[in-house]
Coordinates of C-alpha atoms in Angstrom, one line a residue:
G1 CA -29.8 14.8 -17.4
V2 CA -29.3 11.6 -19.3
A3 CA -26.3 13.0 -21.2
T4 CA -24.2 13.9 -18.1
K5 CA -25.1 10.5 -16.4
Y6 CA -24.0 8.7 -19.5
L7 CA -20.9 10.8 -19.9
S8 CA -19.6 10.2 -16.3
H9 CA -20.3 6.5 -16.8
Y10 CA -18.3 6.5 -20.0
L11 CA -15.5 8.4 -18.4
A12 CA -15.3 5.9 -15.5
W13 CA -15.2 3.0 -18.0
F14 CA -12.6 4.8 -20.1
K15 CA -10.3 5.3 -17.1
E16 CA -10.7 1.7 -16.1
S17 CA -10.0 0.3 -19.6
N18 CA -7.1 2.7 -19.9
A19 CA -5.6 1.4 -16.7
K20 CA -6.0 -2.2 -18.0
L21 CA -4.4 -1.3 -21.3
D22 CA -1.5 0.3 -19.5
K23 CA -1.0 -2.9 -17.4
R24 CA -1.2 -5.0 -20.6
R25 CA 1.4 -2.7 -22.2
I26 CA 3.7 -3.1 -19.3
L27 CA 3.3 -6.9 -19.3
I28 CA 4.0 -7.0 -23.1
A29 CA 7.0 -4.8 -22.7
A30 CA 8.3 -6.9 -19.8
Y31 CA 8.0 -10.1 -21.8
G32 CA 9.0 -8.5 -25.1
G33 CA 5.9 -10.2 -26.5
Q34 CA 5.7 -9.0 -30.1
Q35 CA 3.7 -12.2 -30.8
C36 CA 0.7 -10.6 -28.9
Y37 CA 0.3 -8.1 -31.7
G38 CA 0.4 -10.8 -34.4
T39 CA 3.4 -9.3 -36.1

């Protein structure tokens, strides 16, 4: 039904955004960019 359709859609988005977050974390770690966090 609608719930499963929505859930799979959400999971796909979640995986994608998670991958983007991981890439950003790797970049931040590589550059030692603490400024990115505003600290």
